[in-house]
Amino acid sequence: MDAYRYTLADFYASDSPSVVEPPADWGAWLAEPATQACMALFEQPLLAAPRAATRIASRFDGTERDVINLTSYNYLGLATHPEVIGAARDALETYGLGASGAAMLSGTYDVHVRLAEQLAAFKGREACALFSGGLMANYGALQGMLRRGDVLVMDEKCHQSIIDGGTLARAKSVFFRHNDPDALAAVLEAHRGKRVLVAVEGVYSMDGDLGDLTRLAPVCAAHGAPLYVDEAHSSLLFGRTGRGIAELQGVEDQVAVTFGTLSKAFGGVGGFICSTQAIVRYIKAYASAYAFSCAPSPPVVAGCLKALEVATRNHDLQDRLWRNVARMRANLEAMQLNLGDSASQVIPIIIGDSAELLFDIARRVQARGVFLQPVDYPAVPADQRRFRLSVTAMLTDTQIDDACNVIEDEIAQRVKR
Amino acid sequence: MEPVMNKDEIVQVIVRNIRENVEDVGSAEIDPTRSMEAYGANSLDVIEIVSCSMRDLKIKVPRTELAQVRTVDELADKFLQHMQAA
Ligand SMILES: Cc1ncc(COP(=O)(O)O)c(C=O)c1O
């Protein structure tokens, strides 16, 4: 078996006689030394906080090593900010570890009410619903609004949680070409007379490019189609007040529902959606992820409240982030690497179609103390396998330059454009 | 050894799986040279169509090698190539 010819996409279909036994060829593939060497790069335990410098127990060579962290959602450093940690610690003392109840019955605490109110105010909306995960917020919002017979129209690069949300709601799923207003118009034209929802993202998570809301929103408006924008990687980062790409592009009044996660720039875990009082109330009633799941942990909620305050009281963290992004980009561009259409803190380094090369480079880069993770098909197209680098505000110039030296030696020297 | 199927038979298997997996096709004539998306198959449906067809044909072609396939005809060619190589 040539292990590199196969990917996770090949074992979803199962011929196993029992659902509690994986398919036989899956076991054979996993047992291949090449597969094991690739898999060893995933689920490597971090031994310290997700700061710019952290420590990893490597699973591919069994060594514990200090690394420069280029694979973290802790974009503004709020997960490790002293004020955020302090607020969470205080809440831990006050409320304990878990909410111990679903939001509707006994899981709503004063901190949950405050965070929902403040997120709604931050996003300039009437109301907000909190969920225990970002993925759950997408599931919940879409299941709460869409019904069988409705159509969920998605940009083809939308996150799995949006795709799954449509499946859960038993809506029809239709994709349009990435950021293409004509393709969107054609889809909406083809589904005239149906109830539709158009879902797009602010920053696309695997490419780091921006949703072209300026051109897509008017198409939605012309067809009377409400627009749902996932601002997972853009909330607190983009726009004059940090509300995201819709604010940056001046189309907030054309967005019906805005989504955010608490796991990225906020530095915690959880998700939220903001919209009108009427629809938020309705979503909460029919979203399983809201109604039938324990409310977010109070210390995390209190930490996120503090994170919102810290991130919006001035632009210091954002300024540092964008300075670091500019420095990183300048370094990478000088190496002639293929960075796709990235226009954010998420920067792909696109390698091409060789899984073998991707994983070989990944091990070398990590062995030299740079934590940069590979992204393989089917998460990205097979001819665009890549590293997905995320820049954070905490990186120092020296860390950026040191990491770039390793990238130069190990990636730029081996990948010719 | 089983005789290798001919391309027409492979096309029939794929077309049957399109009918079973895509709501909107109904009884419309399926032109193997048109994109499967033209019949309302989204990318999730295509994954399902390919899985079911490979199961029916008892073959396994790596997905990465099918990434560029858009039409029934192209898919049948890939399957045929794979059977002939086996
Ligand atoms: C665009 C997008 N939406 C939603 C999510 C889900 O968020 P979370 O990881 O907080 O569950 C993610 C990230 O994982 C994402 O990238």
Short mmCIF file of C-alpha atoms and ligand atoms in Angstrom, two decimals:
data_model
loop_
_atom_site.label_atom_id
_atom_site.label_comp_id
_atom_site.label_asym_id
_atom_site.label_seq_id
_atom_site.Cartn_x
_atom_site.Cartn_y
_atom_site.Cartn_z
CA MET A 1 0.00 0.00 0.00
CA ASP A 2 1.33 3.42 -0.94
CA ALA A 3 0.27 5.25 2.19
CA TYR A 4 0.79 8.72 0.71
CA ARG A 5 -1.79 8.11 -2.02
CA TYR A 6 -4.53 7.83 0.60
CA THR A 7 -5.96 10.43 2.97
CA LEU A 8 -8.69 10.65 5.58
CA ALA A 9 -11.13 11.20 2.71
CA ASP A 10 -10.72 7.57 1.62
CA PHE A 11 -12.04 5.80 4.70
CA TYR A 12 -15.27 7.64 5.44
CA ALA A 13 -17.19 5.13 3.37
CA SER A 14 -17.08 1.89 5.34
CA ASP A 15 -17.55 -1.69 4.24
CA SER A 16 -17.20 -3.02 7.76
CA PRO A 17 -20.05 -5.39 8.72
CA SER A 18 -20.30 -3.70 12.12
CA VAL A 19 -20.49 0.01 12.92
CA VAL A 20 -18.31 -0.51 15.99
CA GLU A 21 -15.49 -1.86 13.83
CA PRO A 22 -13.68 0.54 11.50
CA PRO A 23 -13.18 -0.62 7.91
CA ALA A 24 -10.31 -3.14 7.49
CA ASP A 25 -8.31 -1.04 5.04
CA TRP A 26 -8.37 1.86 7.51
CA GLY A 27 -6.50 -0.28 10.02
CA ALA A 28 -4.02 -1.31 7.34
CA TRP A 29 -3.45 2.31 6.31
CA LEU A 30 -2.97 3.48 9.90
CA ALA A 31 -0.45 0.70 10.48
CA GLU A 32 1.76 1.87 7.61
CA PRO A 33 4.94 3.51 8.96
CA ALA A 34 4.45 6.50 6.63
CA THR A 35 0.93 7.09 7.96
CA GLN A 36 2.11 6.78 11.52
CA ALA A 37 4.87 9.29 10.90
CA CYS A 38 2.30 11.80 9.58
CA MET A 39 -0.22 11.15 12.33
CA ALA A 40 2.48 11.67 14.95
CA LEU A 41 2.34 15.39 14.12
CA PHE A 42 -1.23 15.64 15.37
CA GLU A 43 -2.45 15.81 18.97
CA GLN A 44 1.05 16.62 20.22
CA PRO A 45 0.58 17.72 23.83
CA LEU A 46 1.53 21.27 24.75
CA LEU A 47 3.21 21.42 28.15
CA ALA A 48 2.76 25.15 28.72
CA ALA A 49 0.35 28.02 28.00
CA PRO A 50 -0.29 28.99 24.34
CA ARG A 51 2.10 31.93 24.48
CA ALA A 52 4.46 32.97 21.68
CA ALA A 53 7.03 30.63 23.19
CA THR A 54 5.65 27.38 24.49
CA ARG A 55 6.77 23.79 25.07
CA ILE A 56 5.71 20.62 23.32
CA ALA A 57 6.08 16.92 23.99
CA SER A 58 6.82 15.84 20.45
CA ARG A 59 5.08 12.67 19.33
CA PHE A 60 7.32 12.14 16.32
CA ASP A 61 10.69 11.94 18.05
CA GLY A 62 9.70 11.68 21.70
CA THR A 63 11.55 14.86 22.67
CA GLU A 64 10.24 17.70 24.81
CA ARG A 65 11.21 21.00 23.26
CA ASP A 66 10.70 24.75 23.47
CA VAL A 67 9.05 26.13 20.36
CA ILE A 68 8.06 29.42 18.78
CA ASN A 69 4.32 29.11 18.46
CA LEU A 70 2.98 29.85 14.97
CA THR A 71 -0.10 27.65 15.37
CA SER A 72 -2.40 29.32 17.86
CA TYR A 73 -5.77 31.03 17.92
CA ASN A 74 -4.53 33.18 20.80
CA TYR A 75 -4.28 36.06 18.32
CA LEU A 76 -4.29 38.89 20.85
CA GLY A 77 -2.73 36.99 23.73
CA LEU A 78 -5.95 37.19 25.73
CA ALA A 79 -5.95 33.49 26.67
CA THR A 80 -2.86 34.24 28.69
CA HIS A 81 -3.47 37.89 29.62
CA PRO A 82 -2.96 38.53 33.36
CA GLU A 83 -6.25 40.44 33.74
CA VAL A 84 -8.17 37.70 31.95
CA ILE A 85 -6.57 34.99 34.07
CA GLY A 86 -7.35 37.05 37.18
CA ALA A 87 -11.02 37.44 36.25
CA ALA A 88 -11.35 33.75 35.50
CA ARG A 89 -9.63 32.83 38.76
CA ASP A 90 -11.98 35.04 40.76
CA ALA A 91 -14.99 33.53 39.01
CA LEU A 92 -13.65 30.06 39.69
CA GLU A 93 -13.61 30.89 43.41
CA THR A 94 -17.09 32.39 43.28
CA TYR A 95 -18.95 29.96 41.02
CA GLY A 96 -16.87 26.78 40.85
CA LEU A 97 -15.83 24.97 37.74
CA GLY A 98 -18.97 24.21 35.75
CA ALA A 99 -22.38 25.80 35.22
CA SER A 100 -24.05 22.55 36.32
CA GLY A 101 -27.15 23.12 34.23
CA ALA A 102 -28.59 23.98 30.86
CA ALA A 103 -29.04 27.72 30.27
CA MET A 104 -32.83 27.49 30.41
CA LEU A 105 -33.07 25.74 33.78
CA SER A 106 -30.13 26.39 36.07
CA GLY A 107 -27.07 27.15 33.95
CA THR A 108 -27.57 30.90 33.44
CA TYR A 109 -25.52 32.94 35.92
CA ASP A 110 -25.18 36.70 36.18
CA VAL A 111 -21.90 36.47 34.25
CA HIS A 112 -23.67 34.77 31.33
CA VAL A 113 -26.30 37.51 31.23
CA ARG A 114 -23.60 40.20 31.35
CA LEU A 115 -21.50 38.62 28.62
CA ALA A 116 -24.52 38.18 26.32
CA GLU A 117 -25.55 41.81 26.89
CA GLN A 118 -22.06 43.12 26.33
CA LEU A 119 -21.52 41.05 23.20
CA ALA A 120 -24.81 42.31 21.77
CA ALA A 121 -23.78 45.90 22.57
CA PHE A 122 -20.30 45.31 21.12
CA LYS A 123 -21.78 43.96 17.88
CA GLY A 124 -24.45 46.69 17.79
CA ARG A 125 -27.32 44.19 17.91
CA GLU A 126 -30.41 43.78 20.07
CA ALA A 127 -29.60 40.37 21.48
CA CYS A 128 -27.06 37.57 21.79
CA ALA A 129 -27.20 33.85 22.52
CA LEU A 130 -24.19 32.11 24.09
CA PHE A 131 -23.19 28.53 23.36
CA SER A 132 -20.53 26.27 24.85
CA GLY A 133 -18.60 26.07 21.59
CA GLY A 134 -18.24 27.97 18.35
CA LEU A 135 -19.19 24.90 16.39
CA MET A 136 -22.25 24.55 18.60
CA ALA A 137 -23.26 28.15 17.94
CA ASN A 138 -23.27 27.49 14.21
CA TYR A 139 -25.15 24.23 14.68
CA GLY A 140 -27.61 25.90 17.02
CA ALA A 141 -28.26 29.03 14.99
CA LEU A 142 -28.77 27.15 11.74
CA GLN A 143 -30.91 24.43 13.31
CA GLY A 144 -32.86 27.14 15.12
CA MET A 145 -33.73 29.05 11.95
CA LEU A 146 -33.80 26.63 9.01
CA ARG A 147 -36.45 24.00 8.37
CA ARG A 148 -36.88 21.15 5.95
CA GLY A 149 -37.57 22.65 2.53
CA ASP A 150 -35.43 25.72 3.24
CA VAL A 151 -32.15 26.31 1.43
CA LEU A 152 -28.79 27.07 3.05
CA VAL A 153 -26.62 28.77 0.46
CA MET A 154 -22.94 28.65 1.43
CA ASP A 155 -19.68 29.93 0.07
CA GLU A 156 -17.78 26.77 -0.96
CA LYS A 157 -15.07 27.54 1.60
CA CYS A 158 -17.42 27.71 4.57
CA HIS A 159 -16.41 25.92 7.75
CA GLN A 160 -17.65 22.41 8.52
CA SER A 161 -19.77 23.68 11.40
CA ILE A 162 -21.89 25.69 8.95
CA ILE A 163 -22.22 22.74 6.56
CA ASP A 164 -23.19 20.44 9.42
CA GLY A 165 -25.66 23.00 10.76
CA GLY A 166 -27.55 22.88 7.47
CA THR A 167 -27.56 19.07 7.52
CA LEU A 168 -28.84 19.05 11.09
CA ALA A 169 -31.67 21.39 10.12
CA ARG A 170 -32.44 19.12 7.15
CA ALA A 171 -32.25 22.13 4.88
CA LYS A 172 -31.04 21.76 1.33
CA SER A 173 -27.32 22.63 1.07
CA VAL A 174 -26.12 24.58 -1.93
CA PHE A 175 -22.61 25.96 -2.46
CA PHE A 176 -21.48 28.86 -4.64
CA ARG A 177 -18.02 29.64 -5.97
CA HIS A 178 -15.83 31.31 -3.40
CA ASN A 179 -16.60 35.03 -3.09
CA ASP A 180 -18.30 35.08 -6.51
CA PRO A 181 -21.35 37.39 -6.60
CA ASP A 182 -22.50 36.10 -10.00
CA ALA A 183 -22.43 32.51 -8.79
CA LEU A 184 -24.39 33.55 -5.69
CA ALA A 185 -26.95 35.38 -7.82
CA ALA A 186 -27.40 32.30 -10.02
CA VAL A 187 -28.02 30.06 -7.00
CA LEU A 188 -30.51 32.50 -5.50
CA GLU A 189 -32.23 32.83 -8.86
CA ALA A 190 -32.54 29.04 -9.09
CA HIS A 191 -34.18 28.90 -5.66
CA ARG A 192 -36.63 31.75 -6.01
CA GLY A 193 -39.74 31.20 -3.95
CA LYS A 194 -37.91 29.22 -1.26
CA ARG A 195 -36.86 30.46 2.15
CA VAL A 196 -33.10 30.84 1.97
CA LEU A 197 -30.21 31.84 4.19
CA VAL A 198 -26.83 32.85 2.74
CA ALA A 199 -23.83 31.97 4.93
CA VAL A 200 -20.36 33.42 4.43
CA GLU A 201 -17.32 34.13 6.58
CA GLY A 202 -15.36 37.24 7.49
CA VAL A 203 -11.93 35.58 7.38
CA TYR A 204 -11.76 32.13 5.76
CA SER A 205 -10.02 29.84 8.18
CA MET A 206 -7.76 27.82 5.85
CA ASP A 207 -6.84 30.65 3.46
CA GLY A 208 -6.89 33.74 5.62
CA ASP A 209 -8.56 35.69 2.85
CA LEU A 210 -11.55 37.94 3.47
CA GLY A 211 -15.17 37.42 2.54
CA ASP A 212 -16.05 39.90 -0.19
CA LEU A 213 -19.14 41.12 1.65
CA THR A 214 -19.15 44.42 -0.20
CA ARG A 215 -20.07 42.57 -3.38
CA LEU A 216 -22.05 39.66 -1.91
CA ALA A 217 -24.34 41.60 0.43
CA PRO A 218 -26.05 43.60 -2.35
CA VAL A 219 -26.79 40.34 -4.22
CA CYS A 220 -28.47 39.00 -1.08
CA ALA A 221 -30.42 42.22 -0.66
CA ALA A 222 -31.56 42.17 -4.29
CA HIS A 223 -32.96 38.66 -3.75
CA GLY A 224 -34.40 39.32 -0.31
CA ALA A 225 -32.05 36.67 1.08
CA PRO A 226 -30.88 37.19 4.67
CA LEU A 227 -27.11 37.07 5.23
CA TYR A 228 -25.34 35.14 8.02
CA VAL A 229 -21.71 36.04 8.62
CA ASP A 230 -19.28 33.85 10.57
CA GLU A 231 -16.76 36.24 12.12
CA ALA A 232 -14.84 33.51 14.00
CA HIS A 233 -11.40 34.76 12.94
CA SER A 234 -12.28 38.44 12.60
CA SER A 235 -14.15 39.43 15.78
CA LEU A 236 -12.06 41.78 18.01
CA LEU A 237 -9.55 42.12 15.16
CA PHE A 238 -11.08 43.86 12.15
CA GLY A 239 -13.13 47.03 11.74
CA ARG A 240 -12.88 50.32 13.57
CA THR A 241 -14.36 48.94 16.79
CA GLY A 242 -13.36 45.30 16.29
CA ARG A 243 -16.75 44.02 15.18
CA GLY A 244 -15.27 42.25 12.19
CA ILE A 245 -15.23 42.21 8.41
CA ALA A 246 -18.81 43.45 8.03
CA GLU A 247 -17.79 46.57 9.94
CA LEU A 248 -14.54 46.91 7.98
CA GLN A 249 -16.43 46.72 4.69
CA GLY A 250 -19.33 48.88 5.85
CA VAL A 251 -22.11 46.35 5.31
CA GLU A 252 -23.28 45.66 8.84
CA ASP A 253 -26.77 46.94 8.10
CA GLN A 254 -27.07 44.20 5.47
CA VAL A 255 -26.12 41.36 7.83
CA ALA A 256 -29.06 39.60 9.48
CA VAL A 257 -27.18 37.40 11.92
CA THR A 258 -23.58 37.70 13.01
CA PHE A 259 -21.63 34.82 14.52
CA GLY A 260 -18.54 34.85 16.68
CA THR A 261 -16.51 32.38 18.67
CA LEU A 262 -14.95 32.84 22.09
CA SER A 263 -12.13 30.40 21.29
CA LYS A 264 -10.03 32.58 19.04
CA ALA A 265 -9.19 36.24 19.71
CA PHE A 266 -11.28 36.08 22.94
CA GLY A 267 -8.94 33.40 24.23
CA GLY A 268 -11.57 31.21 25.89
CA VAL A 269 -14.00 28.68 24.51
CA GLY A 270 -17.63 29.05 23.45
CA GLY A 271 -19.56 30.70 20.67
CA PHE A 272 -22.27 33.30 20.17
CA ILE A 273 -24.68 34.75 17.67
CA CYS A 274 -26.15 38.25 17.66
CA SER A 275 -29.26 39.49 15.91
CA THR A 276 -32.72 40.83 16.68
CA GLN A 277 -34.35 40.04 20.01
CA ALA A 278 -37.12 38.18 18.18
CA ILE A 279 -34.98 35.73 16.24
CA VAL A 280 -32.44 35.16 19.04
CA ARG A 281 -35.28 34.21 21.38
CA TYR A 282 -36.70 31.85 18.77
CA ILE A 283 -33.31 30.24 17.99
CA LYS A 284 -32.74 29.51 21.68
CA ALA A 285 -36.02 27.61 21.81
CA TYR A 286 -35.17 25.26 18.93
CA ALA A 287 -31.38 24.97 18.97
CA SER A 288 -30.47 21.64 20.57
CA ALA A 289 -26.96 22.96 21.21
CA TYR A 290 -28.55 25.64 23.41
CA ALA A 291 -31.52 23.89 24.95
CA PHE A 292 -30.03 20.47 25.59
CA SER A 293 -26.46 21.22 26.59
CA CYS A 294 -24.85 22.59 29.72
CA ALA A 295 -24.20 26.35 29.69
CA PRO A 296 -20.57 27.55 29.30
CA SER A 297 -18.32 27.30 32.33
CA PRO A 298 -18.64 30.49 34.48
CA PRO A 299 -14.87 31.06 34.88
CA VAL A 300 -14.49 30.95 31.10
CA VAL A 301 -17.43 33.33 30.67
CA ALA A 302 -15.94 35.74 33.22
CA GLY A 303 -12.58 35.49 31.47
CA CYS A 304 -14.21 36.32 28.14
CA LEU A 305 -15.98 39.33 29.67
CA LYS A 306 -12.59 40.63 30.75
CA ALA A 307 -11.11 39.76 27.36
CA LEU A 308 -13.80 41.85 25.65
CA GLU A 309 -13.00 44.77 27.94
CA VAL A 310 -9.24 44.51 27.43
CA ALA A 311 -9.51 44.16 23.66
CA THR A 312 -11.90 47.08 23.19
CA ARG A 313 -10.54 49.68 25.62
CA ASN A 314 -7.87 50.71 23.13
CA HIS A 315 -6.13 49.44 19.98
CA ASP A 316 -2.84 48.41 21.55
CA LEU A 317 -3.16 44.65 21.08
CA GLN A 318 -4.56 45.01 17.57
CA ASP A 319 -1.75 47.41 16.64
CA ARG A 320 0.80 44.88 17.83
CA LEU A 321 -0.92 42.10 15.94
CA TRP A 322 -1.00 44.03 12.64
CA ARG A 323 2.61 45.13 13.08
CA ASN A 324 3.59 41.49 13.54
CA VAL A 325 1.50 40.41 10.58
CA ALA A 326 3.22 43.02 8.41
CA ARG A 327 6.67 41.89 9.54
CA MET A 328 5.86 38.21 9.04
CA ARG A 329 4.38 38.85 5.60
CA ALA A 330 7.31 40.94 4.47
CA ASN A 331 9.68 38.12 5.48
CA LEU A 332 7.61 35.43 3.80
CA GLU A 333 7.06 37.45 0.64
CA ALA A 334 10.79 38.00 0.33
CA MET A 335 11.13 34.20 0.18
CA GLN A 336 8.73 34.04 -2.78
CA LEU A 337 6.45 31.62 -0.95
CA ASN A 338 2.89 31.05 -2.14
CA LEU A 339 0.70 32.73 0.49
CA GLY A 340 -2.55 32.44 -1.44
CA ASP A 341 -4.86 35.43 -1.02
CA SER A 342 -4.29 35.85 2.69
CA ALA A 343 -5.20 39.30 3.99
CA SER A 344 -5.30 38.54 7.71
CA GLN A 345 -3.37 37.07 10.62
CA VAL A 346 -3.98 33.60 9.13
CA ILE A 347 -1.31 33.02 6.49
CA PRO A 348 -1.13 29.78 4.52
CA ILE A 349 2.18 28.66 3.04
CA ILE A 350 0.98 26.57 0.12
CA ILE A 351 3.31 23.69 -0.73
CA GLY A 352 1.44 21.89 -3.51
CA ASP A 353 0.27 18.34 -4.07
CA SER A 354 2.90 16.27 -2.27
CA ALA A 355 1.78 14.95 1.11
CA GLU A 356 5.19 13.36 1.56
CA LEU A 357 6.96 16.70 1.17
CA LEU A 358 4.45 18.47 3.42
CA PHE A 359 4.91 16.07 6.32
CA ASP A 360 8.66 15.80 5.86
CA ILE A 361 9.01 19.57 6.03
CA ALA A 362 6.67 19.70 9.04
CA ARG A 363 8.91 17.38 11.04
CA ARG A 364 12.05 19.31 10.13
CA VAL A 365 10.53 22.68 10.99
CA GLN A 366 9.25 21.42 14.32
CA ALA A 367 12.51 19.64 15.14
CA ARG A 368 14.14 23.08 14.78
CA GLY A 369 11.78 24.59 17.34
CA VAL A 370 9.09 26.21 15.21
CA PHE A 371 5.58 24.99 15.89
CA LEU A 372 3.94 25.16 12.48
CA GLN A 373 1.33 22.55 11.59
CA PRO A 374 0.57 20.99 8.20
CA VAL A 375 -2.94 20.98 6.73
CA ASP A 376 -3.68 18.06 4.44
CA TYR A 377 -6.45 17.11 2.04
CA PRO A 378 -9.45 16.96 2.45
CA ALA A 379 -9.33 20.03 4.73
CA VAL A 380 -7.76 21.87 1.77
CA PRO A 381 -7.61 21.00 -1.96
CA ALA A 382 -5.19 18.13 -2.76
CA ASP A 383 -3.02 20.32 -4.97
CA GLN A 384 -2.79 23.03 -2.31
CA ARG A 385 -1.49 21.21 0.73
CA ARG A 386 -0.09 23.77 3.10
CA PHE A 387 1.14 25.06 6.40
CA ARG A 388 -1.31 27.27 8.19
CA LEU A 389 0.56 29.94 10.04
CA SER A 390 -1.17 32.22 12.51
CA VAL A 391 0.44 35.39 13.70
CA THR A 392 -0.19 36.62 17.23
CA ALA A 393 0.28 39.97 18.95
CA MET A 394 2.67 38.39 21.47
CA LEU A 395 5.44 37.43 19.05
CA THR A 396 8.60 39.52 19.34
CA ASP A 397 10.53 40.69 16.29
CA THR A 398 13.30 38.26 17.20
CA GLN A 399 10.86 35.34 17.40
CA ILE A 400 9.38 36.27 14.02
CA ASP A 401 12.81 36.56 12.42
CA ASP A 402 14.12 33.35 14.02
CA ALA A 403 11.05 31.43 12.87
CA CYS A 404 11.43 32.88 9.38
CA ASN A 405 15.03 31.71 9.20
CA VAL A 406 13.83 28.17 9.80
CA ILE A 407 11.04 28.63 7.24
CA GLU A 408 13.60 29.90 4.76
CA ASP A 409 15.91 26.89 5.24
CA GLU A 410 13.28 24.20 5.46
CA ILE A 411 10.43 25.44 3.28
CA ALA A 412 11.59 28.13 0.86
CA GLN A 413 14.70 26.15 -0.13
CA ARG A 414 12.64 23.08 -0.95
CA VAL A 415 9.48 24.53 -2.46
CA LYS A 416 9.94 26.43 -5.67
CA ARG A 417 7.03 28.50 -6.88
CA MET B 1 -10.99 -13.72 -12.91
CA GLU B 2 -14.03 -11.50 -13.43
CA PRO B 3 -14.17 -9.83 -16.80
CA VAL B 4 -13.44 -6.11 -16.59
CA MET B 5 -16.63 -4.10 -16.98
CA ASN B 6 -16.99 -1.92 -20.00
CA LYS B 7 -17.40 1.80 -19.74
CA ASP B 8 -21.13 1.82 -20.47
CA GLU B 9 -21.78 -0.46 -17.53
CA ILE B 10 -19.73 1.79 -15.25
CA VAL B 11 -21.63 4.84 -16.47
CA GLN B 12 -24.90 3.07 -15.63
CA VAL B 13 -23.74 2.39 -12.06
CA ILE B 14 -22.78 6.04 -11.58
CA VAL B 15 -26.03 7.33 -13.08
CA ARG B 16 -28.05 5.05 -10.79
CA ASN B 17 -26.18 6.46 -7.78
CA ILE B 18 -26.84 10.01 -8.94
CA ARG B 19 -30.55 9.23 -9.04
CA GLU B 20 -30.42 7.71 -5.58
CA ASN B 21 -28.42 10.52 -3.96
CA VAL B 22 -29.56 13.75 -5.55
CA GLU B 23 -33.04 14.94 -4.68
CA ASP B 24 -33.55 17.27 -7.59
CA VAL B 25 -32.69 15.04 -10.58
CA GLY B 26 -36.07 13.34 -10.73
CA SER B 27 -36.38 11.47 -13.97
CA ALA B 28 -34.41 13.96 -16.05
CA GLU B 29 -32.16 12.46 -18.72
CA ILE B 30 -28.55 12.45 -17.47
CA ASP B 31 -25.95 13.52 -20.00
CA PRO B 32 -22.63 11.93 -18.89
CA THR B 33 -20.65 14.78 -20.41
CA ARG B 34 -22.31 17.48 -18.31
CA SER B 35 -21.05 18.42 -14.86
CA MET B 36 -22.76 16.49 -12.05
CA GLU B 37 -23.40 19.84 -10.39
CA ALA B 38 -25.66 20.76 -13.30
CA TYR B 39 -28.05 18.11 -11.95
CA GLY B 40 -28.16 19.72 -8.53
CA ALA B 41 -25.45 17.56 -6.93
CA ASN B 42 -23.50 19.56 -4.36
CA SER B 43 -19.99 18.58 -3.24
CA LEU B 44 -21.41 16.45 -0.41
CA ASP B 45 -23.63 14.58 -2.86
CA VAL B 46 -20.68 13.97 -5.16
CA ILE B 47 -18.73 12.40 -2.28
CA GLU B 48 -21.68 10.07 -1.70
CA ILE B 49 -22.12 9.25 -5.39
CA VAL B 50 -18.43 8.35 -5.68
CA SER B 51 -18.50 6.24 -2.48
CA CYS B 52 -21.59 4.29 -3.53
CA SER B 53 -20.28 3.74 -7.05
CA MET B 54 -16.93 2.47 -5.79
CA ARG B 55 -18.72 0.12 -3.38
CA ASP B 56 -20.91 -1.22 -6.20
CA LEU B 57 -17.90 -1.65 -8.48
CA LYS B 58 -15.75 -3.11 -5.68
CA ILE B 59 -12.88 -0.72 -6.32
CA LYS B 60 -11.07 1.94 -4.28
CA VAL B 61 -9.57 4.91 -6.07
CA PRO B 62 -7.86 7.51 -3.87
CA ARG B 63 -10.00 10.65 -3.59
CA THR B 64 -7.07 12.89 -4.34
CA GLU B 65 -6.98 11.34 -7.82
CA LEU B 66 -10.64 12.23 -8.38
CA ALA B 67 -10.40 15.86 -7.33
CA GLN B 68 -10.58 17.22 -10.88
CA VAL B 69 -13.51 15.00 -11.96
CA ARG B 70 -16.66 16.94 -12.84
CA THR B 71 -18.70 14.70 -15.14
CA VAL B 72 -19.98 11.12 -15.10
CA ASP B 73 -17.85 10.43 -18.13
CA GLU B 74 -14.63 11.56 -16.46
CA LEU B 75 -15.45 9.55 -13.35
CA ALA B 76 -16.13 6.43 -15.42
CA ASP B 77 -12.79 6.87 -17.20
CA LYS B 78 -10.94 7.07 -13.88
CA PHE B 79 -12.71 3.95 -12.61
CA LEU B 80 -11.96 2.09 -15.82
CA GLN B 81 -8.28 3.06 -15.72
CA HIS B 82 -8.12 1.83 -12.16
CA MET B 83 -9.75 -1.52 -13.01
CA GLN B 84 -7.45 -2.05 -15.95
CA ALA B 85 -4.39 -1.24 -13.83
CA ALA B 86 -5.44 -3.69 -11.10
C1 LIG C 1 -14.96 29.81 10.46
C2 LIG C 1 -15.13 29.03 11.71
N1 LIG C 1 -16.34 28.91 12.24
C3 LIG C 1 -16.54 28.22 13.38
C4 LIG C 1 -15.50 27.60 14.04
C5 LIG C 1 -15.79 26.81 15.27
O1 LIG C 1 -15.34 27.48 16.39
P1 LIG C 1 -14.83 26.74 17.69
O2 LIG C 1 -13.46 26.19 17.40
O3 LIG C 1 -14.81 27.82 18.71
O4 LIG C 1 -15.80 25.66 18.01
C6 LIG C 1 -14.21 27.72 13.51
C7 LIG C 1 -13.01 27.16 14.12
O5 LIG C 1 -12.78 26.13 14.54
C8 LIG C 1 -14.03 28.43 12.31
O6 LIG C 1 -12.81 28.52 11.74
#
